[in-house]
Amino acid sequence: MKLIAIKPIYHNSNVVVEQETFETNEQHGRELVAKGYAVEVQVNLSLSGLVPGGEANNLPEPEPEPEPEPEPKTKKK
């Protein structure tokens, strides 16, 4: 599991300082995240080249929001 340190951590006989990336096993990584010492690195598959054509998933594109309806014109008396 790849993590980014939020607080200094002593890991594998080294001090990992804030904003430094490091790797650990899944269980230890989940513990560090739960205690607030690190956050998991999110990998963008389309940029990493792991997904052909840059398609990270087969989800359809979101529909655009509808245009607001114009306000009705009022007649002055």
Short mmCIF file of N, CA, C and O in Angstrom, two decimals:
data_model
loop_
_atom_site.label_atom_id
_atom_site.label_comp_id
_atom_site.label_asym_id
_atom_site.label_seq_id
_atom_site.Cartn_x
_atom_site.Cartn_y
_atom_site.Cartn_z
N MET A 1 0.86 -1.17 0.00
CA MET A 1 0.00 0.00 0.00
C MET A 1 0.90 1.23 0.00
O MET A 1 1.84 1.32 0.78
N LYS A 2 0.60 2.16 -0.89
CA LYS A 2 1.39 3.38 -1.00
C LYS A 2 0.70 4.50 -0.23
O LYS A 2 -0.49 4.74 -0.42
N LEU A 3 1.45 5.17 0.65
CA LEU A 3 0.89 6.20 1.52
C LEU A 3 1.72 7.48 1.44
O LEU A 3 2.87 7.46 1.04
N ILE A 4 1.10 8.57 1.89
CA ILE A 4 1.78 9.85 2.07
C ILE A 4 1.69 10.19 3.55
O ILE A 4 0.60 10.20 4.12
N ALA A 5 2.83 10.47 4.17
CA ALA A 5 2.86 10.78 5.59
C ALA A 5 2.24 12.15 5.87
O ALA A 5 2.49 13.11 5.16
N ILE A 6 1.41 12.20 6.91
CA ILE A 6 0.84 13.46 7.37
C ILE A 6 1.66 13.98 8.55
O ILE A 6 1.86 15.17 8.71
N LYS A 7 2.13 13.05 9.38
CA LYS A 7 2.99 13.35 10.53
C LYS A 7 4.26 12.53 10.38
O LYS A 7 4.26 11.51 9.70
N PRO A 8 5.37 12.95 10.99
CA PRO A 8 6.58 12.12 10.92
C PRO A 8 6.33 10.73 11.50
O PRO A 8 5.69 10.58 12.53
N ILE A 9 6.83 9.70 10.80
CA ILE A 9 6.61 8.31 11.19
C ILE A 9 7.95 7.60 11.16
O ILE A 9 8.73 7.75 10.21
N TYR A 10 8.22 6.78 12.17
CA TYR A 10 9.40 5.93 12.16
C TYR A 10 8.98 4.62 11.51
O TYR A 10 8.17 3.88 12.03
N HIS A 11 9.53 4.34 10.32
CA HIS A 11 9.12 3.18 9.54
C HIS A 11 10.33 2.55 8.87
O HIS A 11 11.10 3.22 8.18
N ASN A 12 10.52 1.24 9.08
CA ASN A 12 11.65 0.50 8.48
C ASN A 12 13.00 1.15 8.80
O ASN A 12 13.82 1.36 7.92
N SER A 13 13.22 1.46 10.04
CA SER A 13 14.47 2.07 10.52
C SER A 13 14.76 3.43 9.92
O SER A 13 15.90 3.88 9.92
N ASN A 14 13.75 4.10 9.39
CA ASN A 14 13.90 5.45 8.83
C ASN A 14 12.76 6.32 9.31
O ASN A 14 11.68 5.83 9.61
N VAL A 15 13.01 7.61 9.35
CA VAL A 15 11.95 8.56 9.66
C VAL A 15 11.37 9.06 8.34
O VAL A 15 12.08 9.56 7.49
N VAL A 16 10.07 8.87 8.19
CA VAL A 16 9.36 9.37 7.02
C VAL A 16 8.75 10.70 7.43
O VAL A 16 7.94 10.75 8.36
N VAL A 17 9.16 11.78 6.77
CA VAL A 17 8.69 13.11 7.16
C VAL A 17 7.39 13.44 6.44
O VAL A 17 6.96 12.74 5.53
N GLU A 18 6.76 14.54 6.86
CA GLU A 18 5.49 14.97 6.28
C GLU A 18 5.60 15.14 4.77
O GLU A 18 6.62 15.61 4.26
N GLN A 19 4.55 14.75 4.05
CA GLN A 19 4.42 14.85 2.59
C GLN A 19 5.35 13.88 1.84
O GLN A 19 5.43 13.95 0.63
N GLU A 20 6.02 12.97 2.53
CA GLU A 20 6.87 11.98 1.86
C GLU A 20 6.06 10.72 1.59
O GLU A 20 5.24 10.31 2.39
N THR A 21 6.30 10.11 0.44
CA THR A 21 5.60 8.89 0.04
C THR A 21 6.39 7.68 0.52
O THR A 21 7.62 7.67 0.45
N PHE A 22 5.68 6.66 0.99
CA PHE A 22 6.32 5.41 1.41
C PHE A 22 5.35 4.27 1.21
O PHE A 22 4.17 4.47 0.98
N GLU A 23 5.87 3.05 1.25
CA GLU A 23 5.05 1.86 1.06
C GLU A 23 5.10 0.97 2.30
O GLU A 23 6.14 0.88 2.96
N THR A 24 3.98 0.33 2.59
CA THR A 24 3.87 -0.62 3.70
C THR A 24 2.82 -1.65 3.33
O THR A 24 2.16 -1.53 2.30
N ASN A 25 2.64 -2.65 4.19
CA ASN A 25 1.63 -3.66 3.89
C ASN A 25 0.23 -3.10 4.15
O ASN A 25 0.07 -2.05 4.77
N GLU A 26 -0.79 -3.81 3.67
CA GLU A 26 -2.17 -3.33 3.76
C GLU A 26 -2.63 -3.08 5.19
O GLU A 26 -3.20 -2.04 5.49
N GLN A 27 -2.40 -4.03 6.08
CA GLN A 27 -2.89 -3.88 7.46
C GLN A 27 -2.23 -2.70 8.15
O GLN A 27 -2.91 -1.88 8.78
N HIS A 28 -0.90 -2.58 8.04
CA HIS A 28 -0.20 -1.47 8.68
C HIS A 28 -0.64 -0.14 8.07
O HIS A 28 -0.84 0.86 8.77
N GLY A 29 -0.84 -0.12 6.74
CA GLY A 29 -1.30 1.09 6.07
C GLY A 29 -2.66 1.53 6.55
O GLY A 29 -2.89 2.71 6.82
N ARG A 30 -3.59 0.59 6.70
CA ARG A 30 -4.93 0.93 7.19
C ARG A 30 -4.86 1.47 8.62
O ARG A 30 -5.59 2.41 8.98
N GLU A 31 -3.98 0.91 9.44
CA GLU A 31 -3.82 1.40 10.83
C GLU A 31 -3.30 2.83 10.83
O GLU A 31 -3.78 3.68 11.59
N LEU A 32 -2.30 3.12 10.00
CA LEU A 32 -1.74 4.48 9.95
C LEU A 32 -2.78 5.49 9.46
O LEU A 32 -2.85 6.60 9.98
N VAL A 33 -3.58 5.09 8.48
CA VAL A 33 -4.63 5.98 7.97
C VAL A 33 -5.68 6.22 9.05
O VAL A 33 -6.10 7.36 9.29
N ALA A 34 -6.09 5.15 9.76
CA ALA A 34 -7.11 5.27 10.81
C ALA A 34 -6.62 6.16 11.95
O ALA A 34 -7.42 6.90 12.55
N LYS A 35 -5.34 6.12 12.27
CA LYS A 35 -4.79 6.93 13.36
C LYS A 35 -4.44 8.35 12.92
O LYS A 35 -4.06 9.18 13.75
N GLY A 36 -4.54 8.64 11.62
CA GLY A 36 -4.29 9.99 11.15
C GLY A 36 -2.83 10.29 10.87
O GLY A 36 -2.44 11.44 10.77
N TYR A 37 -2.01 9.26 10.72
CA TYR A 37 -0.59 9.47 10.43
C TYR A 37 -0.29 9.54 8.93
O TYR A 37 0.75 10.03 8.53
N ALA A 38 -1.20 9.04 8.10
CA ALA A 38 -0.94 9.00 6.67
C ALA A 38 -2.25 8.97 5.89
O ALA A 38 -3.31 8.72 6.47
N VAL A 39 -2.16 9.22 4.59
CA VAL A 39 -3.30 9.09 3.68
C VAL A 39 -2.84 8.22 2.52
O VAL A 39 -1.67 8.19 2.15
N GLU A 40 -3.81 7.49 1.94
CA GLU A 40 -3.48 6.60 0.83
C GLU A 40 -3.30 7.40 -0.45
O GLU A 40 -4.02 8.35 -0.73
N VAL A 41 -2.31 7.00 -1.25
CA VAL A 41 -2.08 7.61 -2.55
C VAL A 41 -3.11 7.06 -3.51
O VAL A 41 -3.28 5.85 -3.62
N GLN A 42 -3.81 7.94 -4.21
CA GLN A 42 -4.80 7.53 -5.20
C GLN A 42 -4.12 7.52 -6.56
O GLN A 42 -3.58 8.52 -7.00
N VAL A 43 -4.16 6.39 -7.25
CA VAL A 43 -3.52 6.25 -8.54
C VAL A 43 -4.54 6.50 -9.64
O VAL A 43 -5.62 5.91 -9.63
N ASN A 44 -4.21 7.37 -10.57
CA ASN A 44 -5.08 7.63 -11.71
C ASN A 44 -4.67 6.66 -12.81
O ASN A 44 -3.63 6.82 -13.44
N LEU A 45 -5.47 5.61 -13.05
CA LEU A 45 -5.12 4.57 -13.99
C LEU A 45 -4.98 5.08 -15.42
O LEU A 45 -4.17 4.58 -16.18
N SER A 46 -5.77 6.07 -15.79
CA SER A 46 -5.69 6.57 -17.17
C SER A 46 -4.35 7.27 -17.42
O SER A 46 -3.84 7.23 -18.52
N LEU A 47 -3.77 7.90 -16.41
CA LEU A 47 -2.49 8.58 -16.58
C LEU A 47 -1.31 7.62 -16.42
O LEU A 47 -0.24 7.87 -16.93
N SER A 48 -1.52 6.52 -15.72
CA SER A 48 -0.42 5.59 -15.48
C SER A 48 -0.15 4.69 -16.68
O SER A 48 0.86 4.01 -16.71
N GLY A 49 -1.05 4.66 -17.64
CA GLY A 49 -0.88 3.81 -18.80
C GLY A 49 -1.35 2.39 -18.56
O GLY A 49 -1.18 1.52 -19.40
N LEU A 50 -1.96 2.11 -17.41
CA LEU A 50 -2.41 0.77 -17.11
C LEU A 50 -3.72 0.43 -17.81
O LEU A 50 -4.05 -0.71 -18.01
N VAL A 51 -4.47 1.45 -18.19
CA VAL A 51 -5.74 1.24 -18.86
C VAL A 51 -5.60 1.74 -20.29
O VAL A 51 -5.29 2.91 -20.51
N PRO A 52 -5.78 0.88 -21.30
CA PRO A 52 -5.61 1.32 -22.68
C PRO A 52 -6.64 2.38 -23.07
O PRO A 52 -7.78 2.33 -22.64
N GLY A 53 -6.20 3.33 -23.84
CA GLY A 53 -7.10 4.37 -24.34
C GLY A 53 -7.45 5.41 -23.29
O GLY A 53 -8.28 6.27 -23.52
N GLY A 54 -6.85 5.34 -22.11
CA GLY A 54 -7.11 6.32 -21.07
C GLY A 54 -8.47 6.18 -20.43
O GLY A 54 -8.96 7.08 -19.78
N GLU A 55 -9.13 5.04 -20.61
CA GLU A 55 -10.44 4.84 -20.02
C GLU A 55 -10.28 4.12 -18.69
O GLU A 55 -9.95 2.95 -18.64
N ALA A 56 -10.48 4.84 -17.60
CA ALA A 56 -10.32 4.26 -16.27
C ALA A 56 -11.48 3.34 -15.92
O ALA A 56 -11.34 2.43 -15.15
N ASN A 57 -12.64 3.58 -16.49
CA ASN A 57 -13.80 2.73 -16.25
C ASN A 57 -14.78 2.90 -17.40
O ASN A 57 -14.60 3.72 -18.27
N ASN A 58 -15.81 2.11 -17.38
CA ASN A 58 -16.79 2.16 -18.46
C ASN A 58 -18.04 2.94 -18.07
O ASN A 58 -19.11 2.68 -18.60
N LEU A 59 -17.92 3.87 -17.16
CA LEU A 59 -19.06 4.67 -16.74
C LEU A 59 -19.40 5.69 -17.82
O LEU A 59 -18.51 6.28 -18.44
N PRO A 60 -20.68 5.91 -18.07
CA PRO A 60 -21.04 6.93 -19.05
C PRO A 60 -20.73 8.33 -18.52
O PRO A 60 -20.65 8.55 -17.31
N GLU A 61 -20.55 9.25 -19.45
CA GLU A 61 -20.29 10.62 -19.03
C GLU A 61 -21.54 11.20 -18.38
O GLU A 61 -22.66 10.89 -18.77
N PRO A 62 -21.37 12.04 -17.36
CA PRO A 62 -22.56 12.62 -16.70
C PRO A 62 -23.32 13.53 -17.66
O PRO A 62 -22.74 14.17 -18.53
N GLU A 63 -24.63 13.53 -17.49
CA GLU A 63 -25.47 14.38 -18.33
C GLU A 63 -25.29 15.84 -17.92
O GLU A 63 -25.15 16.15 -16.75
N PRO A 64 -25.30 16.75 -18.91
CA PRO A 64 -25.17 18.17 -18.55
C PRO A 64 -26.41 18.64 -17.80
O PRO A 64 -27.51 18.12 -18.00
N GLU A 65 -26.21 19.62 -16.96
CA GLU A 65 -27.34 20.16 -16.21
C GLU A 65 -28.26 20.91 -17.16
O GLU A 65 -27.80 21.59 -18.08
N PRO A 66 -29.58 20.80 -16.95
CA PRO A 66 -30.52 21.50 -17.85
C PRO A 66 -30.40 23.01 -17.70
O PRO A 66 -30.07 23.53 -16.64
N GLU A 67 -30.69 23.69 -18.80
CA GLU A 67 -30.68 25.15 -18.79
C GLU A 67 -31.84 25.65 -17.94
O GLU A 67 -32.93 25.08 -17.97
N PRO A 68 -31.64 26.70 -17.15
CA PRO A 68 -32.77 27.25 -16.38
C PRO A 68 -33.82 27.84 -17.31
O PRO A 68 -33.49 28.43 -18.33
N GLU A 69 -35.07 27.67 -16.94
CA GLU A 69 -36.15 28.21 -17.75
C GLU A 69 -36.22 29.72 -17.57
O GLU A 69 -36.03 30.23 -16.46
N PRO A 70 -36.49 30.45 -18.64
CA PRO A 70 -36.58 31.91 -18.51
C PRO A 70 -37.80 32.29 -17.67
O PRO A 70 -38.82 31.60 -17.68
N GLU A 71 -37.66 33.39 -16.96
CA GLU A 71 -38.77 33.84 -16.13
C GLU A 71 -39.88 34.40 -17.03
O GLU A 71 -39.59 35.05 -18.03
N PRO A 72 -41.12 34.13 -16.67
CA PRO A 72 -42.22 34.64 -17.51
C PRO A 72 -42.28 36.17 -17.45
O PRO A 72 -42.01 36.78 -16.43
N LYS A 73 -42.61 36.74 -18.60
CA LYS A 73 -42.71 38.20 -18.67
C LYS A 73 -44.03 38.61 -18.04
O LYS A 73 -45.07 38.00 -18.26
N THR A 74 -44.00 39.68 -17.25
CA THR A 74 -45.22 40.16 -16.62
C THR A 74 -45.63 41.49 -17.26
O THR A 74 -44.78 42.28 -17.67
N LYS A 75 -46.92 41.67 -17.38
CA LYS A 75 -47.46 42.91 -17.95
C LYS A 75 -47.73 43.92 -16.84
O LYS A 75 -48.26 43.56 -15.80
N LYS A 76 -47.35 45.16 -17.08
CA LYS A 76 -47.63 46.21 -16.10
C LYS A 76 -48.99 46.79 -16.40
O LYS A 76 -49.37 46.99 -17.54
N LYS A 77 -49.76 47.11 -15.37
CA LYS A 77 -51.10 47.68 -15.54
C LYS A 77 -51.07 49.17 -15.49
O LYS A 77 -50.36 49.83 -14.89
#
